[in-house]
Structure formats: C-alpha cells, structure tokens
PDB file of C-alpha atoms in Angstrom:
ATOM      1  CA  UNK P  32     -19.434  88.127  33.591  1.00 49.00           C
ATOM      2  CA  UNK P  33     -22.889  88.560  35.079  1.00 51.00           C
ATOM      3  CA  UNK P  34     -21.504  88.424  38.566  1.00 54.00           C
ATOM      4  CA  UNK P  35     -18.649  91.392  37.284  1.00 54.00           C
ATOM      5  CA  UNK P  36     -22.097  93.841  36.875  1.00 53.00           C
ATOM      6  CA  UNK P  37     -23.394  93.255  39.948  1.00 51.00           C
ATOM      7  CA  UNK P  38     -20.833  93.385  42.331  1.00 51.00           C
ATOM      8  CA  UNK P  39     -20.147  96.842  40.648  1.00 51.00           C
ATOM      9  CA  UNK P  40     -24.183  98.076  41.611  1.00 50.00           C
ATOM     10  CA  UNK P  41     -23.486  96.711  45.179  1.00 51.00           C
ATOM     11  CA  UNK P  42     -20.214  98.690  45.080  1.00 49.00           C
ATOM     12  CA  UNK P  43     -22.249 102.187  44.333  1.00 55.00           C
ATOM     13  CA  UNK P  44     -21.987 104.473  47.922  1.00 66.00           C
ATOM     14  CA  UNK P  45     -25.145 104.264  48.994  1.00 73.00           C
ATOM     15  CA  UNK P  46     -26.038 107.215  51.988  1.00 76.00           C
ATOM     16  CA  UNK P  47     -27.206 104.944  54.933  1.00 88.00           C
ATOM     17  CA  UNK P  48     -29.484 105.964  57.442  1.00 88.00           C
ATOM     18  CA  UNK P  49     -26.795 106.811  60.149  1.00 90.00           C
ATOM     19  CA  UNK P  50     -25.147 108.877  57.573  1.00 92.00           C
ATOM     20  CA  UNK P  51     -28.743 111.272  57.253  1.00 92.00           C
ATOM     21  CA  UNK P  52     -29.197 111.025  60.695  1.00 94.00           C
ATOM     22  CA  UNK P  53     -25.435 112.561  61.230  1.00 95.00           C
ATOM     23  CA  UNK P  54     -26.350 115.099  58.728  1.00 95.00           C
ATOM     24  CA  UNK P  55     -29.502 115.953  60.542  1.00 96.00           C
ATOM     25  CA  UNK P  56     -28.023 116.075  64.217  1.00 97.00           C
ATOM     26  CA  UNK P  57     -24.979 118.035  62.853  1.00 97.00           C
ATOM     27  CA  UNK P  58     -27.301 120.588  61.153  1.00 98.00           C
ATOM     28  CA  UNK P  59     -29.412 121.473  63.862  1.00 98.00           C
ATOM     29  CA  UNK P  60     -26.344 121.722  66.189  1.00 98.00           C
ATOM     30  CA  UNK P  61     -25.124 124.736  63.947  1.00 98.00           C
ATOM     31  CA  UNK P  62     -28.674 126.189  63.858  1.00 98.00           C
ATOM     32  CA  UNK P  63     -28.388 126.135  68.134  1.00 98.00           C
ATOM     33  CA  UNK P  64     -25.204 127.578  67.950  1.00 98.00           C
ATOM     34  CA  UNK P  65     -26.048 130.322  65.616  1.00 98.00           C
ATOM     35  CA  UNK P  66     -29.088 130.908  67.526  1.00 98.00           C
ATOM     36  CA  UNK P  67     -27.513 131.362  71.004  1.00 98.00           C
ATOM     37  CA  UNK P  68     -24.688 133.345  69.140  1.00 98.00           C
ATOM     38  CA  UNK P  69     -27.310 135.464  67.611  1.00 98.00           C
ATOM     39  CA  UNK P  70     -28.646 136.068  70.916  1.00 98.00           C
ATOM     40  CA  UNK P  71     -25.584 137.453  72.559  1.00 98.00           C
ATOM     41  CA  UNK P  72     -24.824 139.467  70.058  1.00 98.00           C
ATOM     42  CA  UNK P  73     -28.253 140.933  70.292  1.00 98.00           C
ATOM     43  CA  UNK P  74     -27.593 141.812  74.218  1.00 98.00           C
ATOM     44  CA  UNK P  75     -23.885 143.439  73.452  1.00 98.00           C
ATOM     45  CA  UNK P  76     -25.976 145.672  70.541  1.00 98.00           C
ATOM     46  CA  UNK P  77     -28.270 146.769  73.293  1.00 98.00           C
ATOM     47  CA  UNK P  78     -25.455 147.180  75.981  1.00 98.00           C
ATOM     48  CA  UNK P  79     -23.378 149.081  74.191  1.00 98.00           C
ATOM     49  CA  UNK P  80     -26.486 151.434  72.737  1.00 98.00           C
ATOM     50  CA  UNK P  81     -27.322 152.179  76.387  1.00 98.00           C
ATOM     51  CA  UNK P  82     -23.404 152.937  76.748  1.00 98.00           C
ATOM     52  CA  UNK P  83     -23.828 155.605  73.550  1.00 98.00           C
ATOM     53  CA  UNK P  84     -26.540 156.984  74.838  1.00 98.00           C
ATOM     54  CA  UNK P  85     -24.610 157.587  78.373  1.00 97.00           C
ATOM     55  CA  UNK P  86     -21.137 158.525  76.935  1.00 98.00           C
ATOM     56  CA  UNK P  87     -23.215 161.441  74.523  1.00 98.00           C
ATOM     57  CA  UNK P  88     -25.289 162.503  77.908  1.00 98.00           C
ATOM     58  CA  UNK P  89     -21.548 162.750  79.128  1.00 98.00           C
ATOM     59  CA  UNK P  90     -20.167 164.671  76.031  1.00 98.00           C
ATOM     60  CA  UNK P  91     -23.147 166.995  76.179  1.00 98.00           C
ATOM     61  CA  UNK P  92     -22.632 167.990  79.815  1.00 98.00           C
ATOM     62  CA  UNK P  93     -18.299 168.231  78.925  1.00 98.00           C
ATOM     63  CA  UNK P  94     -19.450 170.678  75.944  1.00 97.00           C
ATOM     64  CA  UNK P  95     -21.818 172.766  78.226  1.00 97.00           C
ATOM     65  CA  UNK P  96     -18.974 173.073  81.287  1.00 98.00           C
ATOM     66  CA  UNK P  97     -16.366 173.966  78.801  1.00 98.00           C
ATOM     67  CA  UNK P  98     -18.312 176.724  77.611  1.00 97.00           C
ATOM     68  CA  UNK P  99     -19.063 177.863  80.997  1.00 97.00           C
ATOM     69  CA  UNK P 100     -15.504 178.057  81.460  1.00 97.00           C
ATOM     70  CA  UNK P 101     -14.482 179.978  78.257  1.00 97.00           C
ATOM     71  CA  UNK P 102     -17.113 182.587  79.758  1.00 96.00           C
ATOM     72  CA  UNK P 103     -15.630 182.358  82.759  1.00 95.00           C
ATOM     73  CA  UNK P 104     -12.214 182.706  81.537  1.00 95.00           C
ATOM     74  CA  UNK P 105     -13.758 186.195  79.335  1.00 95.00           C
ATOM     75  CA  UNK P 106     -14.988 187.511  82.517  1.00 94.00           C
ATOM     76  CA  UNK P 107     -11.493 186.834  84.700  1.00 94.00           C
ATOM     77  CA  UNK P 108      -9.858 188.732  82.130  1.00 95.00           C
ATOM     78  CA  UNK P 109     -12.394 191.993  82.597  1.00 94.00           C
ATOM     79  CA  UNK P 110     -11.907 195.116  84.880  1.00 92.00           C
ATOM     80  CA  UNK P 111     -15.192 194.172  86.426  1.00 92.00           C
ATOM     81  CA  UNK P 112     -13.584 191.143  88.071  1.00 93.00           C
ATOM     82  CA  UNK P 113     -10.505 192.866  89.288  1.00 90.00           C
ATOM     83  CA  UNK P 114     -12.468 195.331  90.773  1.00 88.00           C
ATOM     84  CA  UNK P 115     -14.641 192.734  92.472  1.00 89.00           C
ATOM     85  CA  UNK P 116     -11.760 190.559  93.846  1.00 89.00           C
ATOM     86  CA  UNK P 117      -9.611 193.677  95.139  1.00 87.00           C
ATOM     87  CA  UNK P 118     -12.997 194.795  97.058  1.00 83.00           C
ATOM     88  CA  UNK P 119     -14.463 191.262  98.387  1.00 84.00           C
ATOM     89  CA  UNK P 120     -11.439 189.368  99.184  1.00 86.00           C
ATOM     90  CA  UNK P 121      -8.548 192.185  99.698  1.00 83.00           C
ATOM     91  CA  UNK P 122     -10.763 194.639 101.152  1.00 80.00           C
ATOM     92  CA  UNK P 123      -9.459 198.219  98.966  1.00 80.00           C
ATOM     93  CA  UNK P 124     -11.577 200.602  98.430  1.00 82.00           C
ATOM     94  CA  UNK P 125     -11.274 204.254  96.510  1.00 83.00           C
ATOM     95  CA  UNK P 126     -10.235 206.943  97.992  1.00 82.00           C
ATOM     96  CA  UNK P 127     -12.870 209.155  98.679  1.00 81.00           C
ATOM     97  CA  UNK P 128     -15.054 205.847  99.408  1.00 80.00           C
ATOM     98  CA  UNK P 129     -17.089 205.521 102.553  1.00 78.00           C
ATOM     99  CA  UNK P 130     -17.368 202.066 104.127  1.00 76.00           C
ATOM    100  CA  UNK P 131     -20.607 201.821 106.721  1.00 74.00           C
ATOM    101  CA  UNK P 132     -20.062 198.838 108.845  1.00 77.00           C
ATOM    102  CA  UNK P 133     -23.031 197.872 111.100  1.00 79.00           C
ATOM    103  CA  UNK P 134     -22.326 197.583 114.691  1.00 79.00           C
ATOM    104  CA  UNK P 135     -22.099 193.673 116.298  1.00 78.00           C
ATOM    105  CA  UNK P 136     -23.395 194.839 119.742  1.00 70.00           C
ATOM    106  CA  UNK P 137     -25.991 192.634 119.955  1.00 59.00           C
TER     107      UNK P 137
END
C-alpha cells in the first residue's frame, strides 16, 4: 500500500516550465496587441477631431451664407430693388427724368 500513496503524489498536475513559459509568451503577445490597438485608435481619435474641427469651420461658414441669403431674399422682396433692377438692367426711367449721357468722341 505504500506504493498506492505515492504513485497518487506523482499523479498531482504539476505546471512545468514550458507550461509558464506559454503563459508568459501568450501574455505579452496580448499586451503587443493591445498596445498597437491602443495606438490606432489613438490616431482615428485625432483624425476624426481634426475632421470636427473642419466639418464645424464648414457649418459656421453654411450658417453665415444662409443668413446672407435670408437678407438677400428681404431685400429682393423691397421696392428699392425693383426700382434698381427696372433702372440698371431694363433701362426705365420716370417721366419727367433727365438722363445725361457723356459723349464717346474720344
């Protein structure tokens, strides 16, 4: 019966040196992947920060040229414009308006 006890020490899992060393090389493996990953995703944060920073420079200049339009748009609908088109581009004046053209002699 001695030899019953010690064949069931022997039989105990022992972690071998290949096993630690497995354990080791598959640990640092993650901590290089995580690292690299960390490291990409740290260059997409910036990329797309610098793409925030463009698309509000964007949003800022649409905001400003819609508003210029709205004023626009105010103005089109005054007499003030009418008047100015029918004089500059369709040449009407009043009635009792004189017109002094200078000569083209030269």
């Amino acid at each position: 019966m001695a030899r019953r006890r010690k064949r069931r020490t022997s039989r105990k899992k022992r972690i071998g040196r290949f096993t630690v060393l497995g354990i080791i090389v598959l640990s640092m493996v993650l901590c290089g992947t995580m690292a690299y990953k960390y490291s990409v995703l740290k260059t997409q944060e910036k990329e797309y920060a610098r793409q925030i920073k463009g698309l509000e420079k964007e949003k800022k200049e649409a905001d400003k040229r819609a508003e210029e339009l709205e004023e626009y748009e105010k103005y089109v609908k005054t007499d003030e414009y009418v008047e100015e088109v029918a004089r500059e581009k369709l040449g009407l004046v009043y009635k009792d308006e004189i017109i002094f053209e200078p000569d083209n002699d030269d």
